[in-house]
Amino acid sequence: MTESMLELVGVTAGYGRSMVLHDVSLTVASGGGTALMGHNGAGKTTLLRVAVGLLPVRSGKVLLDGEDVTKLRPNARVRRGLGYVPQGQLCFPQMTTLENLQLVTRTRAEIDGVLDTFPALRTLLARRAGLLSGGQRQQLAIARTLLTKPRMLILDEPTEGIQPNVVEDIEQVITDLTRRGDLSVLLVEQHVGFALRATSDYFVLESGRVTASGVGGAGAVEAVRDAMAV
């Protein structure tokens, strides 16, 4: 039986009196990649906020590498190996690309290592992050998170709003990460074909409930599109 790195068990959560997630259970295998898909408003980002500890659960629990982290704060989950890249290509715009990376580590060898993954950033180290393109900022956001050496990486719409010539590079990096074997990845992504190529299994969320799940790969594209047809 495959061990789980991240597991949500019967999670119900929301904002105020409005519940967004309803008894959601989801598993990301240790060393595996899982795609989470669904239409806008399905509850995907809410689920991620629960997973990283930014939103408390009303019921259910969150397990990270077998440990119940339901009541732990986000920083405690990060220390246990959780990395999160939210939507929006987040960075510190007044700081340079290098300074953004140095917020995580000042070890040049570690920075060089992540620049090998994102070589386009090498020529941009002295540029203020706010002057980077959306695709460059997204690469920076992922690179900065990888410097925390996560064992569980959560990516929320990493290709959203990215110029087409950079999307392919980001997709290749994510595919390489999901195939490393020492890193678990939960990928929220609207591009169904890419998401299923990059991961080994999938879950479809609709109106805060899991409506379909299965093994990924090219053969799953039609099944996922059928599940998302409303």
mmCIF file of C-alpha atoms in Angstrom:
data_model
loop_
_atom_site.group_PDB
_atom_site.id
_atom_site.type_symbol
_atom_site.label_atom_id
_atom_site.label_comp_id
_atom_site.label_asym_id
_atom_site.label_seq_id
_atom_site.Cartn_x
_atom_site.Cartn_y
_atom_site.Cartn_z
ATOM 1 C CA MET A 1 0.000 0.000 0.000
ATOM 2 C CA THR A 2 1.376 3.427 -0.997
ATOM 3 C CA GLU A 3 2.134 5.722 1.917
ATOM 4 C CA SER A 4 0.484 9.147 1.969
ATOM 5 C CA MET A 5 2.385 12.401 2.332
ATOM 6 C CA LEU A 6 -0.737 14.568 2.568
ATOM 7 C CA GLU A 7 -4.201 13.391 3.495
ATOM 8 C CA LEU A 8 -7.432 15.285 4.058
ATOM 9 C CA VAL A 9 -10.019 13.182 5.834
ATOM 10 C CA GLY A 10 -13.683 14.198 5.845
ATOM 11 C CA VAL A 11 -12.876 17.907 5.768
ATOM 12 C CA THR A 12 -15.671 20.446 6.035
ATOM 13 C CA ALA A 13 -14.620 24.095 6.012
ATOM 14 C CA GLY A 14 -15.695 27.546 4.897
ATOM 15 C CA TYR A 15 -15.956 31.210 5.766
ATOM 16 C CA GLY A 16 -18.274 32.380 8.492
ATOM 17 C CA ARG A 17 -21.556 30.504 8.184
ATOM 18 C CA SER A 18 -20.935 29.617 4.551
ATOM 19 C CA MET A 19 -19.464 26.146 4.081
ATOM 20 C CA VAL A 20 -17.350 25.700 0.942
ATOM 21 C CA LEU A 21 -15.971 22.183 1.448
ATOM 22 C CA HIS A 22 -18.272 19.335 2.397
ATOM 23 C CA ASP A 23 -16.766 16.118 3.797
ATOM 24 C CA VAL A 24 -13.808 16.182 1.396
ATOM 25 C CA SER A 25 -11.254 13.375 1.488
ATOM 26 C CA LEU A 26 -8.123 13.522 -0.678
ATOM 27 C CA THR A 27 -4.754 11.786 -0.636
ATOM 28 C CA VAL A 28 -1.370 12.676 -2.132
ATOM 29 C CA ALA A 29 1.004 9.718 -2.194
ATOM 30 C CA SER A 30 4.510 9.970 -0.809
ATOM 31 C CA GLY A 31 6.773 10.806 -3.733
ATOM 32 C CA GLY A 32 3.818 11.160 -6.087
ATOM 33 C CA GLY A 33 1.970 13.869 -7.968
ATOM 34 C CA THR A 34 -1.766 14.511 -7.669
ATOM 35 C CA ALA A 35 -3.864 16.903 -9.745
ATOM 36 C CA LEU A 36 -6.836 18.730 -8.253
ATOM 37 C CA MET A 37 -9.207 20.083 -10.879
ATOM 38 C CA GLY A 38 -12.562 21.776 -11.050
ATOM 39 C CA HIS A 39 -14.291 24.919 -12.265
ATOM 40 C CA ASN A 40 -13.792 28.331 -10.695
ATOM 41 C CA GLY A 41 -15.642 28.422 -7.395
ATOM 42 C CA ALA A 42 -15.454 24.664 -6.888
ATOM 43 C CA GLY A 43 -13.480 25.122 -3.664
ATOM 44 C CA LYS A 44 -9.952 24.257 -4.842
ATOM 45 C CA THR A 45 -8.176 27.230 -3.274
ATOM 46 C CA THR A 46 -10.196 26.816 -0.078
ATOM 47 C CA LEU A 47 -8.996 23.218 0.091
ATOM 48 C CA LEU A 48 -5.398 24.357 -0.289
ATOM 49 C CA ARG A 49 -5.836 26.974 2.432
ATOM 50 C CA VAL A 50 -7.042 24.211 4.736
ATOM 51 C CA ALA A 51 -4.075 22.012 3.785
ATOM 52 C CA VAL A 52 -1.510 24.694 4.609
ATOM 53 C CA GLY A 53 -3.272 25.882 7.773
ATOM 54 C CA LEU A 54 -4.561 29.260 6.590
ATOM 55 C CA LEU A 55 -8.167 28.203 7.167
ATOM 56 C CA PRO A 56 -9.394 26.075 10.083
ATOM 57 C CA VAL A 57 -11.601 23.054 9.529
ATOM 58 C CA ARG A 58 -15.120 22.761 10.946
ATOM 59 C CA SER A 59 -14.740 18.987 10.965
ATOM 60 C CA GLY A 60 -12.300 16.405 9.661
ATOM 61 C CA LYS A 61 -8.529 16.382 9.852
ATOM 62 C CA VAL A 62 -5.335 17.041 7.905
ATOM 63 C CA LEU A 63 -2.435 14.592 8.018
ATOM 64 C CA LEU A 64 1.097 15.392 6.845
ATOM 65 C CA ASP A 65 3.368 12.382 6.523
ATOM 66 C CA GLY A 66 1.073 10.503 8.887
ATOM 67 C CA GLU A 67 1.058 13.230 11.557
ATOM 68 C CA ASP A 68 -2.164 15.024 12.474
ATOM 69 C CA VAL A 69 -1.409 18.696 11.746
ATOM 70 C CA THR A 70 -5.021 19.902 11.786
ATOM 71 C CA LYS A 71 -4.398 22.352 14.624
ATOM 72 C CA LEU A 72 -0.893 23.418 13.638
ATOM 73 C CA ARG A 73 -0.179 26.916 12.302
ATOM 74 C CA PRO A 74 1.187 27.340 8.756
ATOM 75 C CA ASN A 75 4.772 27.970 9.904
ATOM 76 C CA ALA A 76 4.745 24.722 11.887
ATOM 77 C CA ARG A 77 3.579 22.845 8.785
ATOM 78 C CA VAL A 78 6.364 24.455 6.751
ATOM 79 C CA ARG A 79 8.899 23.213 9.300
ATOM 80 C CA ARG A 80 7.474 19.727 8.765
ATOM 81 C CA GLY A 81 8.153 19.910 5.035
ATOM 82 C CA LEU A 82 5.154 21.645 3.473
ATOM 83 C CA GLY A 83 5.755 24.167 0.681
ATOM 84 C CA TYR A 84 3.034 26.346 -0.844
ATOM 85 C CA VAL A 85 3.040 28.473 -4.004
ATOM 86 C CA PRO A 86 -0.267 30.398 -4.082
ATOM 87 C CA GLN A 87 -1.881 32.067 -7.061
ATOM 88 C CA GLY A 88 -0.651 35.417 -8.266
ATOM 89 C CA GLN A 89 3.121 35.107 -8.832
ATOM 90 C CA LEU A 90 3.769 36.480 -5.351
ATOM 91 C CA CYS A 91 7.094 38.153 -4.641
ATOM 92 C CA PHE A 92 8.562 41.123 -2.799
ATOM 93 C CA PRO A 93 8.460 43.663 -5.654
ATOM 94 C CA GLN A 94 10.894 46.233 -4.241
ATOM 95 C CA MET A 95 13.563 43.603 -3.667
ATOM 96 C CA THR A 96 15.765 42.133 -6.365
ATOM 97 C CA THR A 97 15.393 38.596 -7.620
ATOM 98 C CA LEU A 98 18.480 37.577 -5.652
ATOM 99 C CA GLU A 99 17.234 39.269 -2.478
ATOM 100 C CA ASN A 100 13.937 37.389 -2.804
ATOM 101 C CA LEU A 101 15.880 34.126 -2.883
ATOM 102 C CA GLN A 102 18.148 35.223 -0.018
ATOM 103 C CA LEU A 103 15.112 35.596 2.212
ATOM 104 C CA VAL A 104 15.117 31.804 2.343
ATOM 105 C CA THR A 105 18.848 31.050 2.244
ATOM 106 C CA ARG A 106 22.125 32.908 1.854
ATOM 107 C CA THR A 107 23.959 29.752 0.880
ATOM 108 C CA ARG A 108 25.127 30.392 -2.665
ATOM 109 C CA ALA A 109 25.317 26.701 -3.518
ATOM 110 C CA GLU A 110 21.621 26.266 -2.686
ATOM 111 C CA ILE A 111 20.701 29.326 -4.744
ATOM 112 C CA ASP A 112 22.805 28.062 -7.648
ATOM 113 C CA GLY A 113 21.016 24.741 -7.394
ATOM 114 C CA VAL A 114 17.569 26.270 -7.771
ATOM 115 C CA LEU A 115 18.854 28.506 -10.587
ATOM 116 C CA ASP A 116 19.815 25.344 -12.446
ATOM 117 C CA THR A 117 16.090 24.545 -12.382
ATOM 118 C CA PHE A 118 15.158 28.065 -13.510
ATOM 119 C CA PRO A 119 18.141 29.231 -15.617
ATOM 120 C CA ALA A 120 16.217 32.230 -16.970
ATOM 121 C CA LEU A 121 16.487 33.832 -13.522
ATOM 122 C CA ARG A 122 20.303 33.894 -13.627
ATOM 123 C CA THR A 123 20.382 37.008 -15.793
ATOM 124 C CA LEU A 124 17.700 38.675 -13.665
ATOM 125 C CA LEU A 125 19.272 38.447 -10.209
ATOM 126 C CA ALA A 126 19.923 42.201 -9.966
ATOM 127 C CA ARG A 127 16.495 43.219 -11.311
ATOM 128 C CA ARG A 128 13.735 44.249 -8.941
ATOM 129 C CA ALA A 129 11.135 41.505 -8.775
ATOM 130 C CA GLY A 130 8.346 43.992 -9.455
ATOM 131 C CA LEU A 131 9.836 44.610 -12.902
ATOM 132 C CA LEU A 132 9.823 40.944 -13.890
ATOM 133 C CA SER A 133 7.207 39.519 -16.236
ATOM 134 C CA GLY A 134 4.423 37.389 -14.800
ATOM 135 C CA GLY A 135 6.137 34.213 -15.939
ATOM 136 C CA GLN A 136 9.447 35.271 -14.426
ATOM 137 C CA ARG A 137 7.769 36.119 -11.121
ATOM 138 C CA GLN A 138 6.100 32.712 -11.102
ATOM 139 C CA GLN A 139 9.434 31.014 -11.641
ATOM 140 C CA LEU A 140 10.829 33.088 -8.779
ATOM 141 C CA ALA A 141 7.929 32.136 -6.510
ATOM 142 C CA ILE A 142 8.453 28.423 -7.174
ATOM 143 C CA ALA A 143 12.233 28.735 -6.840
ATOM 144 C CA ARG A 144 11.916 30.500 -3.495
ATOM 145 C CA THR A 145 9.607 27.788 -2.187
ATOM 146 C CA LEU A 146 11.918 25.012 -3.395
ATOM 147 C CA LEU A 147 14.713 26.587 -1.340
ATOM 148 C CA THR A 148 12.765 25.647 1.787
ATOM 149 C CA LYS A 149 13.412 22.015 0.766
ATOM 150 C CA PRO A 150 9.804 20.851 0.996
ATOM 151 C CA ARG A 151 8.790 17.206 0.931
ATOM 152 C CA MET A 152 5.217 18.202 0.053
ATOM 153 C CA LEU A 153 4.766 20.980 -2.531
ATOM 154 C CA ILE A 154 1.383 22.593 -3.226
ATOM 155 C CA LEU A 155 0.987 24.634 -6.420
ATOM 156 C CA ASP A 156 -2.131 26.736 -7.029
ATOM 157 C CA GLU A 157 -2.698 27.511 -10.722
ATOM 158 C CA PRO A 158 1.019 27.922 -11.582
ATOM 159 C CA THR A 159 0.368 28.666 -15.270
ATOM 160 C CA GLU A 160 -2.515 31.102 -14.783
ATOM 161 C CA GLY A 161 -1.930 34.440 -16.514
ATOM 162 C CA ILE A 162 1.510 33.413 -17.784
ATOM 163 C CA GLN A 163 2.702 34.358 -21.252
ATOM 164 C CA PRO A 164 2.650 31.337 -23.609
ATOM 165 C CA ASN A 165 6.405 31.282 -24.243
ATOM 166 C CA VAL A 166 7.056 30.720 -20.511
ATOM 167 C CA VAL A 167 4.190 28.312 -19.795
ATOM 168 C CA GLU A 168 6.027 25.434 -21.466
ATOM 169 C CA ASP A 169 9.113 26.007 -19.298
ATOM 170 C CA ILE A 170 7.046 26.060 -16.099
ATOM 171 C CA GLU A 171 5.118 22.966 -17.147
ATOM 172 C CA GLN A 172 8.373 21.099 -17.790
ATOM 173 C CA VAL A 173 9.767 22.046 -14.377
ATOM 174 C CA ILE A 174 6.593 20.881 -12.631
ATOM 175 C CA THR A 175 6.598 17.615 -14.578
ATOM 176 C CA ASP A 176 10.229 17.048 -13.583
ATOM 177 C CA LEU A 177 9.380 17.759 -9.934
ATOM 178 C CA THR A 178 6.509 15.260 -9.872
ATOM 179 C CA ARG A 179 8.795 12.584 -11.309
ATOM 180 C CA ARG A 180 11.696 13.102 -8.902
ATOM 181 C CA GLY A 181 10.425 10.504 -6.483
ATOM 182 C CA ASP A 182 11.519 12.374 -3.350
ATOM 183 C CA LEU A 183 8.903 15.139 -3.555
ATOM 184 C CA SER A 184 5.119 14.927 -3.346
ATOM 185 C CA VAL A 185 3.150 17.479 -5.376
ATOM 186 C CA LEU A 186 -0.468 18.638 -5.222
ATOM 187 C CA LEU A 187 -1.178 20.579 -8.405
ATOM 188 C CA VAL A 188 -4.245 22.745 -8.935
ATOM 189 C CA GLU A 189 -4.425 23.445 -12.640
ATOM 190 C CA GLN A 190 -7.021 24.395 -15.263
ATOM 191 C CA HIS A 191 -5.091 22.911 -18.193
ATOM 192 C CA VAL A 192 -6.377 19.340 -17.958
ATOM 193 C CA GLY A 193 -3.947 17.805 -20.436
ATOM 194 C CA PHE A 194 -0.871 19.203 -18.720
ATOM 195 C CA ALA A 195 -2.156 18.377 -15.228
ATOM 196 C CA LEU A 196 -2.761 14.739 -16.123
ATOM 197 C CA ARG A 197 0.582 14.383 -17.910
ATOM 198 C CA ALA A 198 2.423 15.773 -14.912
ATOM 199 C CA THR A 199 0.718 13.689 -12.226
ATOM 200 C CA SER A 200 -0.126 10.077 -11.501
ATOM 201 C CA ASP A 201 -3.652 10.544 -10.170
ATOM 202 C CA TYR A 202 -6.396 13.150 -9.950
ATOM 203 C CA PHE A 203 -9.396 14.427 -8.021
ATOM 204 C CA VAL A 204 -12.213 16.557 -9.410
ATOM 205 C CA LEU A 205 -13.896 19.010 -7.070
ATOM 206 C CA GLU A 206 -17.363 20.418 -7.763
ATOM 207 C CA SER A 207 -19.361 22.602 -5.371
ATOM 208 C CA GLY A 208 -17.026 21.672 -2.556
ATOM 209 C CA ARG A 209 -17.334 17.924 -3.023
ATOM 210 C CA VAL A 210 -15.086 15.334 -4.688
ATOM 211 C CA THR A 211 -17.095 14.107 -7.660
ATOM 212 C CA ALA A 212 -14.472 11.998 -9.424
ATOM 213 C CA SER A 213 -11.007 10.570 -8.915
ATOM 214 C CA GLY A 214 -8.723 8.167 -10.695
ATOM 215 C CA VAL A 215 -5.380 7.402 -12.276
ATOM 216 C CA GLY A 216 -3.825 10.180 -14.353
ATOM 217 C CA GLY A 217 -2.236 10.049 -17.780
ATOM 218 C CA ALA A 218 -3.414 10.923 -21.268
ATOM 219 C CA GLY A 219 -6.166 8.313 -21.120
ATOM 220 C CA ALA A 220 -7.849 10.148 -18.259
ATOM 221 C CA VAL A 221 -8.415 13.416 -20.127
ATOM 222 C CA GLU A 222 -11.872 12.548 -21.433
ATOM 223 C CA ALA A 223 -12.961 11.121 -18.080
ATOM 224 C CA VAL A 224 -11.954 14.317 -16.312
ATOM 225 C CA ARG A 225 -13.618 16.533 -18.908
ATOM 226 C CA ASP A 226 -16.790 14.485 -18.612
ATOM 227 C CA ALA A 227 -16.668 14.840 -14.826
ATOM 228 C CA MET A 228 -16.237 18.604 -15.152
ATOM 229 C CA ALA A 229 -19.043 18.992 -17.698
ATOM 230 C CA VAL A 230 -21.874 20.780 -15.915
#
